[in-house]
Coordinates of C-alpha atoms in Angstrom, one line a residue:
X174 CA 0.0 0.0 0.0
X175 CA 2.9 2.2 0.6
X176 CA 4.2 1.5 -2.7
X177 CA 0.6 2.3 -4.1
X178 CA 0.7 5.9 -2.5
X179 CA 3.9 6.6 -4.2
X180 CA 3.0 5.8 -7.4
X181 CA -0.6 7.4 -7.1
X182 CA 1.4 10.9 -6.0
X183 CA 4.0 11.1 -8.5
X184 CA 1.5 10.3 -11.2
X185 CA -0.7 12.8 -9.8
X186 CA 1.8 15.7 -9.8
X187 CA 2.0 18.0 -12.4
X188 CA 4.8 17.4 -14.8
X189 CA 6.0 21.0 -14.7
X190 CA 6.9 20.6 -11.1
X191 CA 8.5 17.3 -11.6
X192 CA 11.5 16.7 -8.9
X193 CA 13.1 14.9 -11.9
X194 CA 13.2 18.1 -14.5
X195 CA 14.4 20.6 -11.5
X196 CA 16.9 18.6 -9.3
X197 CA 18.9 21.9 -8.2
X198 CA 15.9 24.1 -7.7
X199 CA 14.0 21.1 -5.9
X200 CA 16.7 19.8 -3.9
X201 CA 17.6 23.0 -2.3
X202 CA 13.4 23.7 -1.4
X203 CA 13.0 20.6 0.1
X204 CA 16.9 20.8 2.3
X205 CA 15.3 24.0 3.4
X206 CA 11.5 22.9 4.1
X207 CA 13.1 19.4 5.6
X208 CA 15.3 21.3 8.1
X209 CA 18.4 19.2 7.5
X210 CA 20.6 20.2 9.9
X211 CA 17.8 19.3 12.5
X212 CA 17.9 15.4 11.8
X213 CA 20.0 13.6 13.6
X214 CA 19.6 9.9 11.4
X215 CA 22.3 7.7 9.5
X216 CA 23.6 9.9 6.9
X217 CA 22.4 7.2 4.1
X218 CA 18.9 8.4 4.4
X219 CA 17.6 11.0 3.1
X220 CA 17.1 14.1 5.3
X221 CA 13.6 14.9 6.8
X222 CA 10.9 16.5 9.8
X223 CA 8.9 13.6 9.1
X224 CA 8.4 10.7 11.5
X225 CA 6.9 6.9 11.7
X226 CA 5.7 5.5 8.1
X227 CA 5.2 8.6 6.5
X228 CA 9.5 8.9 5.6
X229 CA 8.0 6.4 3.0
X230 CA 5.9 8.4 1.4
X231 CA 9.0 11.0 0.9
X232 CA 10.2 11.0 -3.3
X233 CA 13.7 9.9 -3.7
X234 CA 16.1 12.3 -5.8
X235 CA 18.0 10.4 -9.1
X236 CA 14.9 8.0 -8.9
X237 CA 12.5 8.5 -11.8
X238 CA 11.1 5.1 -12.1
X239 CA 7.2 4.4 -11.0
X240 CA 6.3 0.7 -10.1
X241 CA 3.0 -0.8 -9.4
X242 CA 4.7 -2.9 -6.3
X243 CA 6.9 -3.1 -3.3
X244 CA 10.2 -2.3 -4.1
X245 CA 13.0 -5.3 -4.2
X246 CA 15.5 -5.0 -1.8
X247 CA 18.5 -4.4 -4.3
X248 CA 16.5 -1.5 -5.1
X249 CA 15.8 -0.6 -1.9
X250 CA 19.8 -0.9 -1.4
X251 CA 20.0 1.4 -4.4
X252 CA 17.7 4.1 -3.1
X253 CA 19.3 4.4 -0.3
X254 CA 22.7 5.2 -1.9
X255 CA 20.7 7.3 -3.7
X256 CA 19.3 9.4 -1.0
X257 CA 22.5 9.8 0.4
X258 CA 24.2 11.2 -3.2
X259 CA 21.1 13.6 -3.3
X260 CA 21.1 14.6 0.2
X261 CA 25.3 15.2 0.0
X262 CA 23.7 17.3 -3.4
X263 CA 21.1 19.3 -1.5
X264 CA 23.5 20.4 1.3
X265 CA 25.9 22.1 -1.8
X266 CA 22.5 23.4 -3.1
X267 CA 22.2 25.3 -0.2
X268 CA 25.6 26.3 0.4
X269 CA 25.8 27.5 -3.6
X270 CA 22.3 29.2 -3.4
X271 CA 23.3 31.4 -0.4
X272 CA 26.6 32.5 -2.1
X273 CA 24.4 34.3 -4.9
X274 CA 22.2 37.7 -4.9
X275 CA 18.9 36.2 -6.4
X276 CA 17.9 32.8 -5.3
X277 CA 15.1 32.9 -8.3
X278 CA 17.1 33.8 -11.1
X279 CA 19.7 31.6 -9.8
X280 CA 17.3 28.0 -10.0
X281 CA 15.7 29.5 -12.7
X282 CA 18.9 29.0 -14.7
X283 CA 19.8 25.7 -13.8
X284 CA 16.3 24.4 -14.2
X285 CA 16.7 25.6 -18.0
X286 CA 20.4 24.5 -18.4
X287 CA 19.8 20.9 -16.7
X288 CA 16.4 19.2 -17.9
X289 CA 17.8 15.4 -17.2
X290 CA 18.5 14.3 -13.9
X291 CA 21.7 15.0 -11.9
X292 CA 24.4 12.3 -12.2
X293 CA 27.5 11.6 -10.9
X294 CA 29.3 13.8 -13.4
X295 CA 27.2 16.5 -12.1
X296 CA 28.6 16.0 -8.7
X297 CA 31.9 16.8 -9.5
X298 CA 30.6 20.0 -11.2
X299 CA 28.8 21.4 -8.7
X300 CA 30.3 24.4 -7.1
X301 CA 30.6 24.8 -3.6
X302 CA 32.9 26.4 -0.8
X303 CA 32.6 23.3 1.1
X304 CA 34.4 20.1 0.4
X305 CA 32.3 16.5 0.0
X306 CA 34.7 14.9 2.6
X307 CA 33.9 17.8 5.2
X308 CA 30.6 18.1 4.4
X309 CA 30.1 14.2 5.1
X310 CA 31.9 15.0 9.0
X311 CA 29.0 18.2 9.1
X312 CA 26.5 16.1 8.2
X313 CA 27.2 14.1 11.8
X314 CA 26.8 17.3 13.6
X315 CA 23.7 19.3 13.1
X316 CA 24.7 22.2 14.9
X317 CA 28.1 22.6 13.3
X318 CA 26.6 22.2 10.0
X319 CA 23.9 24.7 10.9
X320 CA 26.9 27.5 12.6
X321 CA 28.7 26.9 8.9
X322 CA 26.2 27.4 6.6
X323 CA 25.5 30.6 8.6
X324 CA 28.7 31.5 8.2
X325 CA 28.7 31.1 4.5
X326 CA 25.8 33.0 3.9
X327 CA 27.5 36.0 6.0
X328 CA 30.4 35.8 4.2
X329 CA 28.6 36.1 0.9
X330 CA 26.2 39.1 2.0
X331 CA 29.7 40.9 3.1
X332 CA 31.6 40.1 0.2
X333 CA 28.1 41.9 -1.6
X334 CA 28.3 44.6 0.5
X335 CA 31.9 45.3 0.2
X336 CA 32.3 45.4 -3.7
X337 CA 28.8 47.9 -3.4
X338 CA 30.8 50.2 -1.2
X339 CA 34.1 50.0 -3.6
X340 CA 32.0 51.2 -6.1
X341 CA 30.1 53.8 -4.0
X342 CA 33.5 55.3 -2.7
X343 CA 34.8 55.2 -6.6
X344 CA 31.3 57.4 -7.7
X345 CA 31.6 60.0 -4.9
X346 CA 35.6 60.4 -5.0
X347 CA 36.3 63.9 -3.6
X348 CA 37.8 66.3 -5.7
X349 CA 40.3 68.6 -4.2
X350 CA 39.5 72.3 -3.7
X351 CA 42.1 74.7 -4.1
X352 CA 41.8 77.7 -2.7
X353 CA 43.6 81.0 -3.3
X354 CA 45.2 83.9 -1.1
X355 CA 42.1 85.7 -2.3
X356 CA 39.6 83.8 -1.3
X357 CA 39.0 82.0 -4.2
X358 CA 38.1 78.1 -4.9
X359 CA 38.7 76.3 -7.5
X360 CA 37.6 72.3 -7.6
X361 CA 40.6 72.2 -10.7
X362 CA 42.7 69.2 -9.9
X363 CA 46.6 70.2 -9.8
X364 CA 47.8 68.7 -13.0
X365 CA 44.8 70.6 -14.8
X366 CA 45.8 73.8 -12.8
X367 CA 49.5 73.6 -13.4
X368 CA 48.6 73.2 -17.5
X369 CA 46.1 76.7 -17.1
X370 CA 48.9 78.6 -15.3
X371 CA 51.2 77.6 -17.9
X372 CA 48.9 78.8 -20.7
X373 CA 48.3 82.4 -18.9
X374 CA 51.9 82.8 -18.3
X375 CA 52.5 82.7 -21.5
X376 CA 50.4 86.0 -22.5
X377 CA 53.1 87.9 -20.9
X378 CA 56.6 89.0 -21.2
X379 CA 59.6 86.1 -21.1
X380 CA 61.2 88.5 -18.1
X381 CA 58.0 88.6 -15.9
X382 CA 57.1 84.6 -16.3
X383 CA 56.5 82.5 -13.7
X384 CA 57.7 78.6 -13.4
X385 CA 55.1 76.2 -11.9
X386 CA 56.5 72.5 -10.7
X387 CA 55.0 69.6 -11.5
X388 CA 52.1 69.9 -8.4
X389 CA 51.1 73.8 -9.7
X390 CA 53.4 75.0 -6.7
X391 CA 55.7 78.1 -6.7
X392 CA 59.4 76.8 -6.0
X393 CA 62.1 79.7 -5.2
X394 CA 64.9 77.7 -6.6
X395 CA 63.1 76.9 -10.0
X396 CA 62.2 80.8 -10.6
X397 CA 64.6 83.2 -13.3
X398 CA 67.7 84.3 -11.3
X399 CA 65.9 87.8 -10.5
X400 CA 62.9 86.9 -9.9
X401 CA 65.0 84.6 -6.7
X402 CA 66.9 87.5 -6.2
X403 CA 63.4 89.6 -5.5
X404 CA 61.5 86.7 -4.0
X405 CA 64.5 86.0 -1.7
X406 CA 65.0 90.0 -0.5
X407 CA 60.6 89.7 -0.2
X408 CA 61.6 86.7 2.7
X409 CA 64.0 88.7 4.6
X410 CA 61.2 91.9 4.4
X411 CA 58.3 89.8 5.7
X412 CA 60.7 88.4 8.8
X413 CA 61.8 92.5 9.4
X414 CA 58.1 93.4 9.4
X415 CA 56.9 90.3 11.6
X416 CA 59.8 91.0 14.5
X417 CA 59.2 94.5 14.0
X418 CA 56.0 96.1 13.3
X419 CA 53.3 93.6 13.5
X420 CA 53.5 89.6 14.0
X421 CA 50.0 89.1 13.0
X422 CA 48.9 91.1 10.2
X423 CA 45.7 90.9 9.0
X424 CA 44.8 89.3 5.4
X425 CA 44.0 93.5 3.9
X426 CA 47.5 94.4 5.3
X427 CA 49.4 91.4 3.5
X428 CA 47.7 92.7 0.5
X429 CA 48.9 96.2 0.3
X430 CA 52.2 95.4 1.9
X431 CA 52.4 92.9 -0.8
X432 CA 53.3 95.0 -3.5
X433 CA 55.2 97.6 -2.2
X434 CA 57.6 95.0 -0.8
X435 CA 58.1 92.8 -4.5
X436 CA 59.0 96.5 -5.8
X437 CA 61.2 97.8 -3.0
X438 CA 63.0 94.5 -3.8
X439 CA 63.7 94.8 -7.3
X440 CA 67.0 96.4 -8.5
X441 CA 67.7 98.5 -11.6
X442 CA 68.6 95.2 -13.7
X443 CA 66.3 95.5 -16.9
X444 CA 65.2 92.4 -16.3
X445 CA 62.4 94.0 -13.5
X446 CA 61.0 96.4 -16.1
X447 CA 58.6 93.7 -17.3
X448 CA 58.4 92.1 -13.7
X449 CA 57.3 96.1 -12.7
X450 CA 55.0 96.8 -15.2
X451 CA 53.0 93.3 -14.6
X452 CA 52.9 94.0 -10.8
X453 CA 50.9 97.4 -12.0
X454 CA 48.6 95.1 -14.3
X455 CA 48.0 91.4 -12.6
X456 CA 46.9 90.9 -8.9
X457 CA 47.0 87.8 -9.2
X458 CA 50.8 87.6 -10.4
X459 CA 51.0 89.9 -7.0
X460 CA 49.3 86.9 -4.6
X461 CA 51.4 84.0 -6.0
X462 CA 55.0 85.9 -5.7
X463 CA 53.5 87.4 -2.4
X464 CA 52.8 83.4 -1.1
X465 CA 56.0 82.7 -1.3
X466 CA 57.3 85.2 1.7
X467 CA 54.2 84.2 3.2
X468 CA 54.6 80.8 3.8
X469 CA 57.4 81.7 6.0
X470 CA 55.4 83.2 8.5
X471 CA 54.2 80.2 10.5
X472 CA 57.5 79.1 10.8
X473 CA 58.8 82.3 12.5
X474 CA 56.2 82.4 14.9
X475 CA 56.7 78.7 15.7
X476 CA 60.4 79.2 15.9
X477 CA 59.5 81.8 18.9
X478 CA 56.8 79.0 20.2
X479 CA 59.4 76.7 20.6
X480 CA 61.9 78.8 22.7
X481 CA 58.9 80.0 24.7
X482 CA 58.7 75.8 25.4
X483 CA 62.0 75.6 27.2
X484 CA 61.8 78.4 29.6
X485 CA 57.5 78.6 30.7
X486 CA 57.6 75.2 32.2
X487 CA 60.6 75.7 34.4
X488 CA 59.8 78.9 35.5
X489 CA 56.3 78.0 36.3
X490 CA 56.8 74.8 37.0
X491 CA 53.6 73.2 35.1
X492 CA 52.5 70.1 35.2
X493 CA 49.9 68.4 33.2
X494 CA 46.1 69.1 34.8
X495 CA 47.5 72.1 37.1
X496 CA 44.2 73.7 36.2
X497 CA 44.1 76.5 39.3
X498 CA 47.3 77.2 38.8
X499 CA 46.8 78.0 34.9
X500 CA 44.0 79.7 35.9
X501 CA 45.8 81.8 38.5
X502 CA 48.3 82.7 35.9
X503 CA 45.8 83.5 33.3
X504 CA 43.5 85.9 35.5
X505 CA 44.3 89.8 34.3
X506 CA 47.4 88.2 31.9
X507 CA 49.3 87.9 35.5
X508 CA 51.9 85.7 33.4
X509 CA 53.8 88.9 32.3
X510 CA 54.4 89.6 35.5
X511 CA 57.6 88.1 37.9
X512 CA 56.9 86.8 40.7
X513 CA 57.9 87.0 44.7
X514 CA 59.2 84.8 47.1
X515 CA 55.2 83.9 48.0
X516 CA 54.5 83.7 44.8
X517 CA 52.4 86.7 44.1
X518 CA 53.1 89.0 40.8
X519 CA 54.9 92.4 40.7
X520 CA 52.8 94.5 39.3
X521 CA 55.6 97.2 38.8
X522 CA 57.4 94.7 35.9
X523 CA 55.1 94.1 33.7
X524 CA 56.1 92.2 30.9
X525 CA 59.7 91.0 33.1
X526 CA 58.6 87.2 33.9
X527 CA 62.1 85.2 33.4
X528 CA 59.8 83.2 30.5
X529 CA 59.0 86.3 28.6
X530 CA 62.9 87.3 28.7
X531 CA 64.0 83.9 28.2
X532 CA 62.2 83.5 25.1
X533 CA 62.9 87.3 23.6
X534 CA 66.4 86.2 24.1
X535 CA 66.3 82.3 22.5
X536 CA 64.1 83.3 19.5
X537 CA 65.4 87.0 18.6
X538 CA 68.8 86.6 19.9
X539 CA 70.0 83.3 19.7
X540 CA 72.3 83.3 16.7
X541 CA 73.2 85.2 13.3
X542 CA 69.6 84.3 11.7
X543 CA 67.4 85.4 14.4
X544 CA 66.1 89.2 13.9
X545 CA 67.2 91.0 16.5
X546 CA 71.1 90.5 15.4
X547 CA 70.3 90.0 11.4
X548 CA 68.8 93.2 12.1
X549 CA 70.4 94.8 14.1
X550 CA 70.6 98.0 12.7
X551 CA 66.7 98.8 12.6
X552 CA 66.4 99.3 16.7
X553 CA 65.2 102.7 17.3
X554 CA 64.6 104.8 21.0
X555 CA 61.1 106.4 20.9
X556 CA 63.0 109.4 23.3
X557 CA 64.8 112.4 21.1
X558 CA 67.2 113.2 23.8
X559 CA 68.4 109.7 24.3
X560 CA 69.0 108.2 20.6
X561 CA 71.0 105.7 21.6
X562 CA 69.2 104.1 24.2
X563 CA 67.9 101.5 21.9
X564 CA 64.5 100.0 22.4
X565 CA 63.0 96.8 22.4
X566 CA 60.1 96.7 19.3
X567 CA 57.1 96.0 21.1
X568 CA 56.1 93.5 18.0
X569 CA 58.9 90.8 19.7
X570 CA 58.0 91.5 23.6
X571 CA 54.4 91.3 22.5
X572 CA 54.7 87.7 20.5
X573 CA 56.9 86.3 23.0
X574 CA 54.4 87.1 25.8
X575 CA 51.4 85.6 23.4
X576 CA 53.9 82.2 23.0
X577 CA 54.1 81.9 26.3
X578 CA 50.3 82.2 26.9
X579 CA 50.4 79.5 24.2
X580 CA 52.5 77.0 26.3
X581 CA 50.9 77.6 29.6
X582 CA 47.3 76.9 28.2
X583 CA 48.6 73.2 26.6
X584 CA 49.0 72.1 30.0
X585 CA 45.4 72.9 30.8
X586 CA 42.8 69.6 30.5
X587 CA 40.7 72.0 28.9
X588 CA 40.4 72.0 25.2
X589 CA 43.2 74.3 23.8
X590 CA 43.9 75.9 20.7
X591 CA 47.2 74.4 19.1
X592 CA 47.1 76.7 16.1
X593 CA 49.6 79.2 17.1
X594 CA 48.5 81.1 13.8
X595 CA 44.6 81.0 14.7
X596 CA 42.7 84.0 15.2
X597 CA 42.5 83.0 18.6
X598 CA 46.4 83.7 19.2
X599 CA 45.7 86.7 17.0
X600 CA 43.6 88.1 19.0
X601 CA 45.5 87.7 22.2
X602 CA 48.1 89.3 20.5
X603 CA 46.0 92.6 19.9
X604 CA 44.9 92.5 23.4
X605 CA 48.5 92.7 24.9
X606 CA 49.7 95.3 22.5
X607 CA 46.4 97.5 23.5
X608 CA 48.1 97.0 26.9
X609 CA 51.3 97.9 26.1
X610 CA 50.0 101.3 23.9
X611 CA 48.1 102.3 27.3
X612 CA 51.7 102.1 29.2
X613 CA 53.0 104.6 26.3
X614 CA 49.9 106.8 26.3
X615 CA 50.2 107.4 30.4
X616 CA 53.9 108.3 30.1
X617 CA 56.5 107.8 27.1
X618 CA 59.3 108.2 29.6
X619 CA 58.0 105.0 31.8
X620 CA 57.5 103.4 28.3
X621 CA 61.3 104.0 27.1
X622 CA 62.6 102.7 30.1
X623 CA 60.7 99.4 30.4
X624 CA 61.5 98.7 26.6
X625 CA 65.0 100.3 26.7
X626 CA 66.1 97.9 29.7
X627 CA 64.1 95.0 28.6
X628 CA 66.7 95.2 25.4
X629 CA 69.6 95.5 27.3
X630 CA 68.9 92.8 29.5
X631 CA 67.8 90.0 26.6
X632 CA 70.3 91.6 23.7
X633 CA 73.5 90.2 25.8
X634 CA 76.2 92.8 25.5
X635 CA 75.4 96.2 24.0
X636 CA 77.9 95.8 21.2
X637 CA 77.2 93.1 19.7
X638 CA 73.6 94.5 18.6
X639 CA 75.4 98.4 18.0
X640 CA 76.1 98.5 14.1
X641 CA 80.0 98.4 13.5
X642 CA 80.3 102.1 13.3
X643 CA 79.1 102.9 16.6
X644 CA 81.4 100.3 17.8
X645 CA 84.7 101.5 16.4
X646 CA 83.8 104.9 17.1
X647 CA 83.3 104.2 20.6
X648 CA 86.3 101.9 21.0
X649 CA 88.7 105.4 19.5
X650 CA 87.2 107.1 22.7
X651 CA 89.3 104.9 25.0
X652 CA 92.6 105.4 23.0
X653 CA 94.9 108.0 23.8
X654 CA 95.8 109.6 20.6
X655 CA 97.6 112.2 21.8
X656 CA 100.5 109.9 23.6
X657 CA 100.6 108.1 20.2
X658 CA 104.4 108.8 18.6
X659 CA 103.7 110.6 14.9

């Protein structure tokens, strides 16, 4: 009777739906609907939820033929090696079918491409991330076999996801902006910039041209040799006017310094009438040669930073998190002040803490290159009846008192500004020269004196900031000329 109910329910399914015609499609539905990993039988049979006399009534894979009576036992023998093929066949179906995107599409396919049922020959042609020999040792353990399959799928879905990102981050790949001393932005890339320049440049005289590199920068060393000469004279003007007049000009300042200081550079070579005349014409031409000087700029006011470093922890002794202490020292800018034996500023000294004199000496009088002795001869006394009673510029006391501001506020745990060119430090900067125009404004006299012993005290020895005239004039005083024989 058992027999009978097969036969009766394979003849009464529809041919189109046939186990025989679709063995991929239909041996992955029924692994899934017979929760394989579930069964815990002899691998040899063929994987199933149902129990009792009913397996029976459960089609065989590879087996087409219909009889009218019990099966013999050779081919109930045969079946069963059967089963076990098809149910080693479904267990790669599902591992296959997870790998792909469309589970439809996928079956769909092999239903078309194999109408005749699967054979051994198919076995070895079935692809599958999971061997025959370990899928045989999964098949023993549910659970295991369960975990992997999992994992494959996962594995798929990321690999998915992955190449979909790649190809998202390839669409939406950012283009550089460049933007200009102006203002200006330009989404060009540099190659494509560096090809434009050279096209303008070449609207103008072969004197006045400039040389891009490779990455649309402005070298020195790859200019004309006067153009160097002029960009080179335009970097020693920007470090005078930094240490001396202002250390943080504004943006409209560089601008209309700019200029003026690429002319007052230029010589009476022939070569700087084209150079001239396209200053008058091009603003742009102005910007790039003026970028050059520029550039320089953070690294000056770094350079005092750093020599700021070495003397503001020692003399305050900070410590990482010595928040009342910074705040103490912050409180009315009492950091400019020195300090007594309990600790409490002297008001009288104001801008005569050992840090703010340490530093004016390290970063302005350290060595041949720093301003105050490459420049020696542009100190000045603000006092007509003492000339020679040189004074400090307050554009070096002022950024030497902002640097050390800078150092004692990186030791707060409070978020700090480490941008010593922000606006922030900028600002502080304005503040403390407001300050310092207040001392001249109540009395020039108390003014010179603070500035003129403040540059005696960092310069060192007199002489060796007195231009050489001064000195040999000074050093003829103490010879007595009229006991020389002649």
């Amino acid at each position: 009777m058992r027999a009978k109910k097969v036969v009766h329910s394979q003849n009464n399914s529809d041919p189109g739906n046939d186990l025989s015609t679709r063995p991929m499609r239909n041996a992955t539905k029924k692994a899934y609907e017979d929760a394989v990993w579930l069964n815990t039988l002899s691998r040899k049979r063929a994987a199933s939820t149902v129990t009792g006399h009913d397996k029976s009534k459960q089609p065989r894979l590879g087996d087409t033929k219909t009889t009218t009576g019990s099966p013999a036992p050779s081919e109930v023998e045969e079946g069963s090696k059967k089963s076990a093929r098809s149910n080693r066949k479904s267990h790669k179906a599902i591992v296959a079918d997870v790998s792909k995107s469309d589970d439809d599409d996928y079956a769909e396919s092999q239903s078309d491409d194999n109408s005749q049922p699967l054979s051994k020959s198919d076995d070895n042609t079935e692809q599958s991330t999971i061997s025959e020999d370990e899928l045989d040792r999964l098949q023993k353990n549910p659970a295991k076999l369960k975990a992997t399959l999992a994992m494959e799928a996962t594995a798929a879905k990321g690999l998915k996801k992955h190449k979909k990102r790649q190809e998202k981050h390839e669409s939406e790949k950012a283009t550089w902006r460049h933007e200009s001393l102006d203002g200006e932005v330009s989404d060009d890339a540099s190659a494509t910039t560096t090809h434009k320049s050279a096209r303008f440049e070449e609207d103008w005289p072969v004197m006045a041209r400039i040389h891009y590199s490779c990455t649309g920068k402005v070298n020195l060393t790859e200019q004309q040799p006067h153009i160097q000469d002029m960009l080179r004279g335009a970097i020693q003007s920007t470090h005078q006017h930094l240490a001396f007049e202002d250390a943080y000009p504004d943006l409209d300042k560089r601008r209309k310094m700019a200029p003026r200081m690429l002319i007052d550079c230029m010589d009476n070579r022939p070569a700087f009438n084209a150079v001239r005349d396209r200053i008058k014409k091009d603003a742009k031409y102005v910007r790039v040669l003026a970028a050059v000087a520029e550039a320089r700029i953070s690294k000056f006011r770094n350079g005092i930073r750093s020599a700021a470093q070495r003397h503001t922890i020692s003399t305050f002794s900070l410590t990482k998190g010595c928040d009342a202490k910074i705040a103490k020292l912050l409180d009315n800018n009492q950091y400019i002040f020195p300090l007594d034996a309990n600790g409490e500023p002297i008001k009288s000294k104001p801008f005569q803490s050992p840090a703010i004199l340490g530093t004016i000496e390290d970063g302005f009088f350290g060595d041949d290159s720093c301003a105050g002795i490459k420049f020696r001869d542009m100190f000045t006394s603000t006092l007509e009846s003492a000339p020679e009673e040189f004074e400090l510029p307050p554009a070096m006391m002022i950024l030497a008192a902002v640097a050390v501001c800078s150092v004692i506020m990186s030791f707060s745990t409070e978020k700090a500004d480490k941008n010593f060119d922000s606006d922030f430090y900028a600002g502080r900067y304005r503040t403390l020269a407001m300050y310092l125009d207040g001392i001249y404004e109540s009395s020039q006299r108390k003014y010179h004196v603070l500035m003129s012993n403040t540059y005696q005290t960092v310069s060192g020895s007199k002489q060796k900031a007195l231009p050489e005239a001064t000195i040999a004039k000074k050093m003829l005083m103490h010879i007595d000329l009229d006991g020389m024989e002649g």
